[in-house]
Coordinates of C-alpha atoms and ligand atoms in Angstrom, one line a residue:
M1 CA -145.6 -157.9 -86.6
E2 CA -146.5 -158.5 -90.2
E3 CA -148.4 -155.8 -92.1
R4 CA -151.7 -157.0 -93.3
D5 CA -154.1 -155.4 -95.7
I6 CA -157.3 -154.2 -94.1
M7 CA -160.6 -154.2 -95.9
E8 CA -163.5 -152.2 -94.4
V9 CA -167.0 -153.5 -94.9
D10 CA -170.3 -152.6 -93.2
V11 CA -171.5 -156.1 -92.6
L12 CA -169.5 -159.3 -92.8
F13 CA -171.0 -162.8 -93.0
V14 CA -168.6 -165.6 -92.2
G15 CA -169.8 -168.7 -94.0
G16 CA -171.5 -169.1 -97.4
G17 CA -174.3 -171.5 -96.3
V18 CA -178.0 -170.8 -96.4
A19 CA -178.1 -168.9 -93.1
C20 CA -175.6 -166.2 -94.1
L21 CA -176.8 -166.1 -97.8
S22 CA -180.4 -165.6 -96.6
G23 CA -179.3 -162.9 -94.1
A24 CA -177.2 -161.0 -96.7
L25 CA -180.0 -161.1 -99.3
H26 CA -182.7 -160.0 -96.8
L27 CA -180.5 -157.2 -95.6
M28 CA -179.9 -155.9 -99.1
N29 CA -183.7 -156.1 -99.7
L30 CA -184.5 -154.2 -96.5
V31 CA -181.9 -151.5 -97.4
K32 CA -183.2 -151.0 -100.9
E33 CA -186.8 -150.8 -99.7
H34 CA -185.8 -148.2 -97.1
N35 CA -183.8 -146.1 -99.6
K36 CA -186.8 -146.1 -101.9
K37 CA -189.1 -144.9 -99.1
V38 CA -186.6 -142.1 -98.2
E39 CA -186.3 -141.0 -101.9
A40 CA -190.1 -140.8 -102.0
G41 CA -190.0 -138.3 -99.1
G42 CA -190.2 -140.8 -96.2
E43 CA -188.4 -140.3 -92.9
G44 CA -184.7 -140.9 -92.2
K45 CA -181.6 -140.9 -94.3
K46 CA -180.6 -143.3 -97.0
L47 CA -178.1 -146.1 -96.3
E48 CA -175.8 -145.4 -99.1
E49 CA -173.1 -147.6 -100.6
L50 CA -173.5 -150.3 -98.0
M51 CA -170.8 -152.9 -98.3
V52 CA -171.9 -156.4 -97.4
A53 CA -169.4 -159.3 -97.8
I54 CA -169.5 -163.1 -97.4
L55 CA -166.5 -165.3 -96.8
E56 CA -166.8 -168.9 -97.9
K57 CA -164.0 -171.4 -97.2
G58 CA -165.1 -173.8 -100.0
A59 CA -163.9 -173.4 -103.5
Y60 CA -167.3 -172.2 -104.6
V61 CA -170.6 -171.4 -102.8
G62 CA -172.3 -174.8 -102.2
A63 CA -169.0 -176.8 -102.2
H64 CA -169.4 -177.7 -98.5
A65 CA -173.2 -177.8 -98.4
I66 CA -174.5 -181.2 -97.5
S67 CA -177.6 -182.3 -95.8
G68 CA -180.3 -184.9 -95.9
A69 CA -182.3 -182.1 -97.3
V70 CA -186.0 -182.0 -97.3
M71 CA -186.7 -178.3 -97.1
D72 CA -189.7 -176.5 -95.5
P73 CA -190.1 -173.7 -98.1
G74 CA -191.6 -171.2 -95.6
P75 CA -188.6 -168.8 -95.3
L76 CA -187.8 -169.2 -99.0
K77 CA -191.3 -168.0 -99.9
E78 CA -190.7 -164.9 -97.7
L79 CA -187.2 -164.2 -99.0
I80 CA -187.7 -164.9 -102.8
P81 CA -191.5 -165.1 -103.4
D82 CA -190.9 -165.8 -107.1
F83 CA -188.4 -168.6 -106.4
L84 CA -190.2 -170.9 -109.0
E85 CA -189.9 -168.3 -111.8
K86 CA -186.2 -167.9 -110.8
E87 CA -185.8 -171.6 -111.3
A88 CA -184.8 -172.6 -107.7
P89 CA -183.3 -176.1 -108.1
L90 CA -185.9 -178.1 -106.2
E91 CA -185.7 -181.8 -106.9
A92 CA -189.3 -182.5 -106.3
E93 CA -192.2 -181.7 -104.0
V94 CA -192.7 -184.4 -101.3
K95 CA -195.5 -186.7 -102.5
K96 CA -195.1 -189.7 -100.2
D97 CA -193.9 -190.1 -96.6
E98 CA -193.2 -193.5 -95.0
V99 CA -191.5 -194.5 -91.8
Y100 CA -190.1 -198.0 -91.0
F101 CA -188.6 -199.7 -88.1
L102 CA -185.8 -202.0 -89.3
T103 CA -184.8 -205.3 -87.7
E104 CA -181.6 -207.0 -88.8
K105 CA -183.3 -208.7 -91.8
G106 CA -186.8 -207.3 -91.9
Q107 CA -188.9 -204.2 -91.5
F108 CA -192.2 -202.9 -90.0
K109 CA -194.0 -200.0 -91.6
F110 CA -195.4 -197.5 -89.1
P111 CA -199.2 -197.4 -89.5
M112 CA -199.1 -193.6 -89.5
V113 CA -196.3 -191.1 -90.1
P114 CA -195.4 -189.3 -86.9
P115 CA -196.5 -185.6 -87.4
P116 CA -192.9 -184.2 -87.1
L117 CA -191.9 -186.4 -90.0
N118 CA -194.9 -185.5 -92.2
N119 CA -193.3 -183.6 -95.1
H120 CA -196.3 -182.6 -97.1
G121 CA -195.7 -179.3 -98.8
N122 CA -191.9 -179.6 -98.4
Y123 CA -189.3 -180.1 -101.1
V124 CA -186.5 -182.6 -101.6
I125 CA -183.4 -180.6 -102.6
S126 CA -179.8 -181.1 -103.2
L127 CA -178.4 -178.6 -100.7
A128 CA -175.2 -178.1 -102.7
R129 CA -177.2 -177.1 -105.8
F130 CA -179.7 -175.0 -103.8
T131 CA -177.0 -173.1 -102.0
E132 CA -175.2 -172.4 -105.3
W133 CA -178.4 -171.0 -106.7
L134 CA -179.1 -168.9 -103.6
G135 CA -175.5 -167.6 -103.8
Q136 CA -176.2 -166.4 -107.3
Q137 CA -179.3 -164.5 -106.2
V138 CA -177.2 -162.9 -103.4
E139 CA -174.4 -161.8 -105.8
D140 CA -177.0 -160.3 -108.1
S141 CA -178.3 -158.2 -105.2
G142 CA -174.9 -156.5 -104.8
V143 CA -173.2 -158.6 -102.1
D144 CA -169.5 -159.4 -102.5
I145 CA -168.9 -163.1 -102.0
F146 CA -165.3 -164.3 -101.5
P147 CA -165.1 -168.1 -102.1
G148 CA -161.8 -169.8 -101.2
F149 CA -161.3 -167.7 -98.1
A150 CA -161.6 -169.1 -94.6
G151 CA -161.9 -166.9 -91.5
T152 CA -159.3 -168.1 -89.1
E153 CA -159.2 -165.6 -86.3
I154 CA -161.8 -163.2 -84.8
L155 CA -160.6 -159.7 -84.4
Y156 CA -161.6 -157.7 -81.3
D157 CA -161.4 -154.2 -80.0
G158 CA -161.6 -154.8 -76.3
D159 CA -164.7 -157.0 -76.0
R160 CA -166.2 -155.9 -79.3
V161 CA -166.0 -158.0 -82.4
I162 CA -164.6 -155.9 -85.2
G163 CA -164.2 -158.6 -87.9
V164 CA -162.1 -161.6 -88.8
R165 CA -158.7 -162.4 -90.3
T166 CA -158.5 -164.7 -93.3
G167 CA -156.0 -167.6 -93.4
D168 CA -152.6 -167.1 -94.8
K169 CA -151.9 -169.0 -98.0
G170 CA -148.6 -170.5 -99.0
I171 CA -147.4 -171.9 -95.6
G172 CA -145.4 -175.1 -95.9
P173 CA -145.8 -178.3 -93.8
D174 CA -142.9 -177.1 -91.6
G175 CA -144.7 -173.8 -90.9
N176 CA -142.3 -171.8 -93.0
K177 CA -143.4 -169.4 -95.8
K178 CA -143.3 -170.8 -99.4
S179 CA -142.5 -168.7 -102.5
N180 CA -146.3 -168.3 -103.1
Y181 CA -146.9 -167.0 -99.6
E182 CA -149.8 -164.5 -99.3
P183 CA -150.8 -163.2 -95.8
G184 CA -154.4 -163.2 -94.9
I185 CA -156.3 -159.9 -94.8
D186 CA -158.1 -158.3 -91.9
L187 CA -161.8 -157.7 -92.7
H188 CA -163.2 -155.0 -90.4
A189 CA -167.0 -154.7 -90.1
K190 CA -169.6 -152.9 -88.0
V191 CA -171.3 -156.3 -87.5
T192 CA -169.8 -159.8 -88.1
V193 CA -172.2 -162.6 -88.5
F194 CA -171.0 -166.2 -87.7
G195 CA -172.8 -168.8 -89.8
E196 CA -170.0 -171.4 -90.3
G197 CA -172.3 -174.4 -90.1
S198 CA -172.2 -177.1 -87.5
R199 CA -169.5 -176.8 -84.8
G200 CA -168.1 -173.6 -86.4
S201 CA -164.5 -173.2 -85.5
L202 CA -164.6 -169.4 -84.9
T203 CA -168.0 -169.6 -83.3
K204 CA -166.5 -172.1 -80.8
T205 CA -163.9 -169.6 -79.7
L206 CA -166.5 -166.8 -79.5
I207 CA -168.8 -168.9 -77.3
K208 CA -165.8 -169.8 -75.0
K209 CA -164.5 -166.2 -74.8
F210 CA -167.8 -164.8 -73.7
N211 CA -169.3 -167.9 -71.9
L212 CA -172.2 -167.7 -74.2
D213 CA -173.3 -171.2 -73.3
E214 CA -173.4 -170.6 -69.6
G215 CA -176.4 -172.3 -68.0
R216 CA -177.2 -174.1 -71.3
N217 CA -177.0 -177.8 -72.0
P218 CA -173.9 -178.9 -73.9
S219 CA -174.0 -179.0 -77.7
N220 CA -174.8 -182.5 -79.0
Y221 CA -174.4 -183.7 -82.5
V222 CA -175.2 -186.4 -85.0
V223 CA -172.9 -187.3 -87.9
G224 CA -174.7 -187.9 -91.1
V225 CA -172.9 -190.2 -93.6
K226 CA -174.5 -190.0 -97.0
E227 CA -174.4 -191.1 -100.6
V228 CA -176.3 -190.2 -103.7
W229 CA -177.0 -193.0 -106.1
E230 CA -178.3 -193.4 -109.6
I231 CA -180.6 -196.4 -109.6
P232 CA -182.6 -198.3 -112.2
E233 CA -185.8 -196.6 -113.2
G234 CA -189.1 -197.2 -111.3
R235 CA -187.7 -198.0 -107.9
I236 CA -188.4 -194.7 -106.2
E237 CA -190.2 -191.6 -107.4
P238 CA -188.9 -188.1 -107.1
G239 CA -190.4 -186.7 -103.9
D240 CA -190.7 -190.0 -102.1
V241 CA -189.4 -189.7 -98.5
I242 CA -188.6 -192.7 -96.3
H243 CA -187.2 -192.6 -92.8
T244 CA -186.1 -195.6 -90.8
M245 CA -185.2 -196.3 -87.2
G246 CA -183.6 -199.3 -85.6
Y247 CA -181.0 -201.4 -87.5
P248 CA -178.1 -201.0 -87.8
H249 CA -178.2 -198.8 -84.6
K250 CA -178.4 -200.6 -81.3
G251 CA -180.8 -199.6 -78.4
K252 CA -178.9 -196.7 -76.9
T253 CA -177.5 -195.2 -80.1
Y254 CA -179.5 -192.2 -81.3
G255 CA -180.2 -191.7 -85.0
G256 CA -181.9 -193.1 -88.0
S257 CA -181.8 -193.1 -91.8
F258 CA -183.3 -191.1 -94.7
I259 CA -184.0 -192.1 -98.2
Y260 CA -185.1 -189.3 -100.6
G261 CA -186.2 -189.8 -104.2
M262 CA -184.6 -187.2 -106.5
S263 CA -185.0 -186.4 -110.1
D264 CA -183.3 -188.4 -112.9
N265 CA -183.6 -191.8 -111.0
R266 CA -181.3 -190.5 -108.3
V267 CA -181.7 -191.3 -104.6
S268 CA -180.2 -189.6 -101.6
I269 CA -179.5 -192.0 -98.8
G270 CA -177.9 -191.5 -95.5
L271 CA -177.5 -192.6 -91.9
M272 CA -177.3 -190.3 -88.9
T273 CA -175.5 -191.5 -85.8
G274 CA -175.8 -189.6 -82.6
L275 CA -172.3 -188.7 -81.4
D276 CA -173.3 -189.5 -77.8
Y277 CA -172.8 -193.2 -78.7
E278 CA -171.0 -195.3 -76.1
D279 CA -169.4 -198.1 -78.1
P280 CA -165.7 -197.3 -78.6
Y281 CA -165.6 -199.6 -81.7
L282 CA -168.5 -197.9 -83.4
D283 CA -167.7 -196.5 -86.9
P284 CA -170.5 -194.3 -88.4
H285 CA -169.2 -194.9 -91.9
R286 CA -169.3 -198.7 -91.5
E287 CA -172.7 -198.5 -89.9
F288 CA -173.9 -196.8 -93.1
Q289 CA -172.4 -199.5 -95.2
K290 CA -174.2 -202.1 -93.1
F291 CA -177.4 -200.2 -93.6
K292 CA -177.0 -200.5 -97.4
L293 CA -176.8 -204.2 -97.0
H294 CA -180.2 -204.5 -95.3
P295 CA -182.6 -206.1 -97.8
F296 CA -184.9 -203.1 -97.6
V297 CA -182.1 -200.9 -98.9
S298 CA -180.1 -203.2 -101.1
S299 CA -183.2 -204.0 -103.2
L300 CA -183.4 -200.3 -103.9
L301 CA -179.7 -199.8 -104.8
E302 CA -178.6 -203.0 -106.5
G303 CA -177.7 -202.5 -110.2
G304 CA -177.2 -198.8 -109.5
S305 CA -174.1 -196.8 -109.0
I306 CA -172.8 -194.2 -106.5
V307 CA -172.7 -190.6 -107.7
Q308 CA -171.4 -188.7 -104.6
Y309 CA -170.4 -189.2 -101.0
G310 CA -170.3 -186.8 -98.1
A311 CA -170.5 -186.5 -94.3
N312 CA -171.3 -183.7 -91.9
T313 CA -172.3 -183.2 -88.3
A314 CA -175.6 -181.5 -87.4
P315 CA -176.4 -180.0 -84.0
V316 CA -179.2 -181.9 -82.2
G317 CA -179.0 -180.6 -78.7
G318 CA -182.1 -178.5 -79.3
Y319 CA -183.6 -175.4 -77.6
F320 CA -181.7 -175.8 -74.3
S321 CA -178.3 -176.0 -76.0
I322 CA -178.7 -172.7 -78.0
P323 CA -176.0 -170.3 -76.7
K324 CA -176.6 -166.5 -76.4
L325 CA -176.6 -165.5 -80.0
V326 CA -175.3 -161.9 -79.8
V327 CA -172.3 -160.0 -78.5
D328 CA -171.1 -156.5 -79.2
G329 CA -170.5 -156.3 -82.9
G330 CA -171.3 -160.1 -83.5
M331 CA -174.1 -162.5 -84.1
I332 CA -174.4 -166.3 -84.5
V333 CA -176.9 -167.8 -87.0
G334 CA -177.9 -171.3 -88.3
D335 CA -176.2 -174.5 -87.3
S336 CA -173.4 -172.6 -85.6
G337 CA -176.0 -171.5 -83.0
N338 CA -177.4 -175.1 -82.7
L339 CA -180.5 -173.9 -84.5
F340 CA -181.7 -177.2 -85.7
I341 CA -184.9 -179.2 -85.1
S342 CA -183.7 -182.8 -84.5
Q343 CA -187.2 -184.2 -84.1
K344 CA -188.0 -183.1 -87.7
I345 CA -184.4 -183.7 -88.9
K346 CA -184.5 -180.2 -90.4
G347 CA -182.2 -177.2 -90.2
V348 CA -182.3 -175.5 -93.6
H349 CA -185.5 -173.4 -93.0
V350 CA -184.4 -172.6 -89.5
A351 CA -181.0 -171.5 -90.7
M352 CA -182.6 -169.3 -93.4
K353 CA -185.0 -167.7 -91.0
S354 CA -182.3 -167.1 -88.4
G355 CA -180.2 -165.3 -91.1
M356 CA -183.2 -163.2 -92.1
L357 CA -184.1 -162.2 -88.5
A358 CA -180.4 -161.4 -87.9
A359 CA -180.6 -159.1 -91.0
E360 CA -183.6 -157.3 -89.6
A361 CA -181.7 -156.5 -86.3
I362 CA -178.7 -155.4 -88.4
F363 CA -180.8 -153.1 -90.5
Q364 CA -182.1 -151.4 -87.3
A365 CA -178.5 -151.2 -86.0
L366 CA -177.4 -149.5 -89.2
I367 CA -180.2 -147.0 -88.9
S368 CA -179.4 -146.2 -85.3
E369 CA -175.6 -146.6 -85.8
D370 CA -175.6 -148.7 -82.7
F371 CA -173.9 -152.2 -83.0
S372 CA -173.9 -153.1 -79.4
A373 CA -175.2 -156.5 -78.1
S374 CA -178.2 -154.8 -76.6
R375 CA -179.2 -153.3 -80.0
L376 CA -178.6 -156.6 -81.8
E377 CA -180.5 -158.6 -79.1
S378 CA -183.8 -158.0 -81.0
Y379 CA -182.6 -160.8 -83.3
Q380 CA -182.6 -163.4 -80.5
N381 CA -185.9 -162.2 -79.2
S382 CA -187.6 -162.3 -82.6
L383 CA -186.1 -165.7 -83.3
F384 CA -187.7 -167.2 -80.2
E385 CA -191.0 -165.6 -80.9
S386 CA -191.0 -166.8 -84.6
Q387 CA -192.5 -170.0 -85.8
V388 CA -189.1 -171.7 -86.0
G389 CA -188.5 -170.6 -82.4
Q390 CA -191.8 -172.2 -81.4
E391 CA -190.9 -175.4 -83.2
L392 CA -187.6 -175.4 -81.3
Y393 CA -189.3 -174.9 -78.0
R394 CA -192.0 -177.5 -78.7
S395 CA -189.4 -180.3 -79.1
R396 CA -187.0 -178.9 -76.5
N397 CA -186.3 -182.1 -74.6
F398 CA -186.4 -184.4 -77.7
H399 CA -182.7 -185.4 -77.9
Q400 CA -182.2 -185.6 -74.1
A401 CA -185.1 -188.0 -73.9
F402 CA -183.1 -190.4 -76.1
Q403 CA -180.0 -190.5 -74.0
G404 CA -181.9 -193.2 -71.9
G405 CA -182.4 -195.3 -75.1
L406 CA -184.6 -195.6 -78.2
W407 CA -187.8 -196.7 -76.6
S408 CA -187.9 -194.3 -73.7
G409 CA -186.9 -191.5 -76.1
M410 CA -189.7 -192.4 -78.6
I411 CA -192.3 -192.5 -75.8
K412 CA -191.2 -189.3 -74.0
G413 CA -190.3 -187.3 -77.2
G414 CA -193.5 -188.4 -78.9
L415 CA -195.7 -187.5 -75.9
Q416 CA -194.1 -184.1 -75.7
Y417 CA -194.9 -183.4 -79.3
F418 CA -198.5 -184.8 -79.2
L419 CA -199.3 -182.8 -76.1
G420 CA -198.0 -179.6 -77.6
G421 CA -194.9 -179.5 -75.4
K422 CA -197.1 -179.6 -72.2
I423 CA -195.0 -182.4 -70.6
L424 CA -191.3 -182.4 -69.8
K425 CA -191.5 -178.6 -69.6
D426 CA -188.3 -178.2 -67.7
R427 CA -184.9 -178.7 -69.1
L428 CA -183.7 -182.3 -69.1
P429 CA -180.0 -182.5 -68.7
S430 CA -177.6 -183.9 -71.3
E431 CA -174.0 -184.9 -71.3
P432 CA -171.4 -183.8 -73.8
D433 CA -170.8 -186.3 -76.7
H434 CA -167.1 -186.8 -75.9
S435 CA -167.8 -187.9 -72.3
R436 CA -170.3 -190.6 -73.3
L437 CA -167.8 -192.8 -75.0
K438 CA -167.1 -195.9 -72.8
K439 CA -163.7 -197.5 -72.4
V440 CA -163.3 -200.8 -74.2
S441 CA -163.2 -202.7 -70.9
E442 CA -166.3 -201.0 -69.7
F443 CA -168.2 -201.7 -72.8
Y444 CA -166.9 -205.1 -73.8
G445 CA -165.5 -206.5 -70.6
T446 CA -161.9 -207.6 -70.2
N447 CA -161.8 -210.1 -73.1
E448 CA -160.7 -208.7 -76.5
P449 CA -164.0 -208.3 -78.5
S450 CA -164.4 -210.4 -81.7
D451 CA -164.6 -208.8 -85.2
E452 CA -168.3 -209.6 -85.1
Q453 CA -168.7 -207.8 -81.8
K454 CA -166.8 -204.8 -83.2
G455 CA -169.1 -204.8 -86.3
I456 CA -166.4 -205.3 -88.8
I457 CA -167.5 -206.2 -92.3
K458 CA -165.8 -206.6 -95.7
F459 CA -166.6 -204.0 -98.4
D460 CA -167.6 -205.4 -101.8
G461 CA -166.9 -202.3 -103.9
K462 CA -170.3 -202.5 -105.5
L463 CA -172.8 -201.8 -102.7
T464 CA -170.4 -201.1 -99.9
F465 CA -167.2 -199.1 -100.1
D466 CA -164.2 -198.4 -97.9
K467 CA -163.6 -194.8 -96.7
E468 CA -160.9 -194.0 -99.3
T469 CA -163.2 -195.0 -102.2
D470 CA -166.1 -193.0 -100.7
V471 CA -163.9 -189.9 -100.2
Y472 CA -163.0 -190.1 -103.9
Y473 CA -166.7 -189.5 -104.6
S474 CA -166.8 -186.4 -102.5
G475 CA -164.3 -184.6 -104.8
T476 CA -162.2 -183.7 -101.7
T477 CA -158.8 -182.1 -102.3
H478 CA -156.5 -179.9 -100.3
E479 CA -153.2 -178.3 -101.0
E480 CA -150.9 -181.1 -99.8
Q481 CA -148.0 -178.8 -98.9
Q482 CA -149.5 -177.1 -95.8
P483 CA -149.5 -177.9 -92.1
P484 CA -152.3 -180.4 -91.1
H485 CA -155.4 -178.6 -90.0
L486 CA -156.1 -181.1 -87.3
K487 CA -154.3 -179.8 -84.2
I488 CA -153.5 -182.5 -81.7
A489 CA -152.6 -181.0 -78.3
D490 CA -150.6 -184.0 -77.0
L491 CA -149.7 -187.0 -79.2
N492 CA -148.5 -188.9 -76.2
V493 CA -152.1 -189.2 -75.0
C494 CA -152.9 -191.0 -78.4
Y495 CA -150.0 -193.5 -77.9
T496 CA -150.6 -194.3 -74.3
K497 CA -153.9 -193.5 -72.5
C498 CA -156.2 -193.4 -75.6
K499 CA -154.7 -196.6 -77.0
E500 CA -155.1 -198.4 -73.7
E501 CA -158.5 -197.1 -72.8
F502 CA -160.3 -196.6 -76.1
Q503 CA -158.2 -198.3 -78.8
N504 CA -157.9 -194.9 -80.6
P505 CA -161.5 -194.3 -81.6
C506 CA -160.4 -191.5 -84.1
L507 CA -159.4 -194.4 -86.5
R508 CA -163.1 -195.3 -86.6
F509 CA -165.2 -192.2 -86.0
C510 CA -163.6 -190.2 -88.8
P511 CA -165.6 -191.0 -92.0
A512 CA -162.7 -190.1 -94.2
N513 CA -159.8 -192.2 -92.8
V514 CA -157.9 -189.1 -91.9
Y515 CA -156.4 -190.8 -88.8
E516 CA -154.2 -193.8 -89.4
M517 CA -151.9 -195.4 -86.7
E518 CA -148.6 -196.6 -88.2
V519 CA -145.8 -198.5 -86.5
D520 CA -142.3 -197.4 -87.2
E521 CA -140.5 -200.5 -88.6
E522 CA -137.2 -199.7 -87.0
T523 CA -138.2 -198.4 -83.6
G524 CA -141.5 -200.3 -83.2
K525 CA -143.0 -197.0 -81.9
P526 CA -146.5 -195.9 -83.0
N527 CA -147.0 -192.9 -85.2
L528 CA -150.3 -191.2 -85.8
K529 CA -150.4 -190.3 -89.5
L530 CA -152.8 -187.6 -90.5
N531 CA -154.2 -188.0 -94.1
F532 CA -155.6 -184.5 -93.8
S533 CA -156.2 -184.0 -97.5
N534 CA -159.1 -186.5 -97.1
C535 CA -160.9 -184.3 -94.6
L536 CA -164.6 -183.7 -95.3
H537 CA -164.7 -180.9 -92.8
C538 CA -167.4 -182.8 -90.9
K539 CA -166.0 -181.9 -87.4
T540 CA -166.8 -185.3 -85.9
C541 CA -163.2 -185.5 -84.5
D542 CA -163.5 -182.1 -82.8
V543 CA -166.7 -183.3 -81.1
K544 CA -166.1 -186.9 -80.2
D545 CA -162.4 -187.2 -79.2
P546 CA -162.7 -188.5 -75.6
Y547 CA -159.8 -186.4 -74.3
E548 CA -160.8 -183.2 -76.2
I549 CA -157.3 -182.9 -77.6
I550 CA -158.2 -182.6 -81.3
T551 CA -159.1 -179.2 -82.6
W552 CA -160.3 -178.7 -86.2
V553 CA -159.1 -175.4 -87.7
P554 CA -159.7 -174.2 -91.3
P555 CA -157.1 -175.4 -93.8
E556 CA -156.1 -173.1 -96.7
G557 CA -159.2 -171.7 -98.3
G558 CA -160.6 -173.6 -101.2
G559 CA -159.7 -177.0 -99.8
G560 CA -162.2 -179.6 -98.8
P561 CA -165.1 -181.4 -100.5
K562 CA -166.5 -180.3 -103.8
Y563 CA -170.1 -181.3 -103.4
T564 CA -172.4 -180.8 -106.4
V565 CA -175.5 -182.9 -105.6
V566 CA -175.5 -184.1 -102.0
Ligands
LIG1 FE1 -164.4 -185.2 -90.2 FE2 -162.3 -184.7 -88.5 FE3 -162.2 -186.8 -90.2 FE4 -162.1 -184.2 -91.1 S1 -160.6 -185.3 -89.8 S2 -163.3 -185.9 -92.0 S3 -163.4 -183.2 -89.7 S4 -163.6 -186.5 -88.5

């Protein structure tokens, strides 16, 4: 077996998003406060030379941070009370909220904004910029951040998590070592916190190993496809927030759009599509392009230009899909733990608060030198008792209510909110996203559907773009000479069953054109080409593949999108 360097730290955070960053900073603050009290003659002993480290797979902190971000500043105020003096990059305070229902050519404005979508007191942010700034505050507090390093394997001692192994660098496409080969290192920690974002690849294995989702609903996701545009002055003010429902989604497809006014005449615009959709020909990227052609949206964007593109999944299964969040030596925070309020389309403040509450449990564990699940469990209890826990509980059946269609969802979800969660008390069931996809013959009948039925449109290169052009605006790059990081368990399924039954939906659900079906000119046989260097790390394929044969694993650290403003 290969010798690997071992690095010992006290606490390891896996993922450089807002959940882990907030957790690391809060932990450092708690330890500093404690040490000061001890120095001043208080009880206990000092926690000296605490080593806290964060692994981030992106090239820099914030590189993979994307969200339709309107942030509730509650946890930020607790964590960094002087965030305004410290010049937190907030685009604008929300000044106007509007909600519309779109038909194919027109729109109806809701007479009032549903309370969950009232954003008064919140801020429009670029999550990439905000995360980068938060990372700087964390580094200043003494935490070691390692960008460009992905955790690829969880390390265990029996059933106790003892850290993670980082990915090897310099492995060629054939799996052999190249001249620049560097083995990954083993980071050992007393506590390892998994905050890898939506559908975390290590978190997925942790949940499976310990059945942490036993008795819970399955995880459900949306994929958000998003662009930032610079538009002519005066069309939207910074802090204007618009949400839409309806077009281009059809009755049973969950989701909606957001349009957020940013500074410098920029607008953040995106469409979320529930991955429990049924139509095998649905393409979330194409739906977003269609959305931009709606007169309500095109009148905003025309004459402007695209600045950035990105896509990501977000967990929308809600309260009943949250797995057990602690194991011996390990914790799960943020989107990785399905901590997201889909009714409000918000996860940033929930992620921050979960990181901070995890930090409080870790602090107590460090004091008592007990890192068992029973000691760390205070995190989970305090999370559910906190305001964000109550928000999660109040909207606990929101997404499930929509699996019966838009109207039944709006009525049931709305009533549950207005009545303070007093109806639909018990868990409504939900189905995993991959199992909801219908076969072509089930959805369209036995005749081949027309291009119009499939929703195919031509892209004009001005308002609408193909996937390759959009990916260019995400800054995505990967080392080309490495094995693909999309692991397909059985390619034969792609060429036979999946082709016959679903017409290879990966060609459509991936928003980056990573999956391409070629036909070998000589043999006439199909070949699935993986353009893995386009990958936006959104995890849609890991969620939606109907046979569950695609597994997303981290590529060489530093690869992926390079977001700056989304
Ligand atoms: Fe997203 Fe998978 Fe496509 Fe990568 S390959 S962009 S993770 S759907």
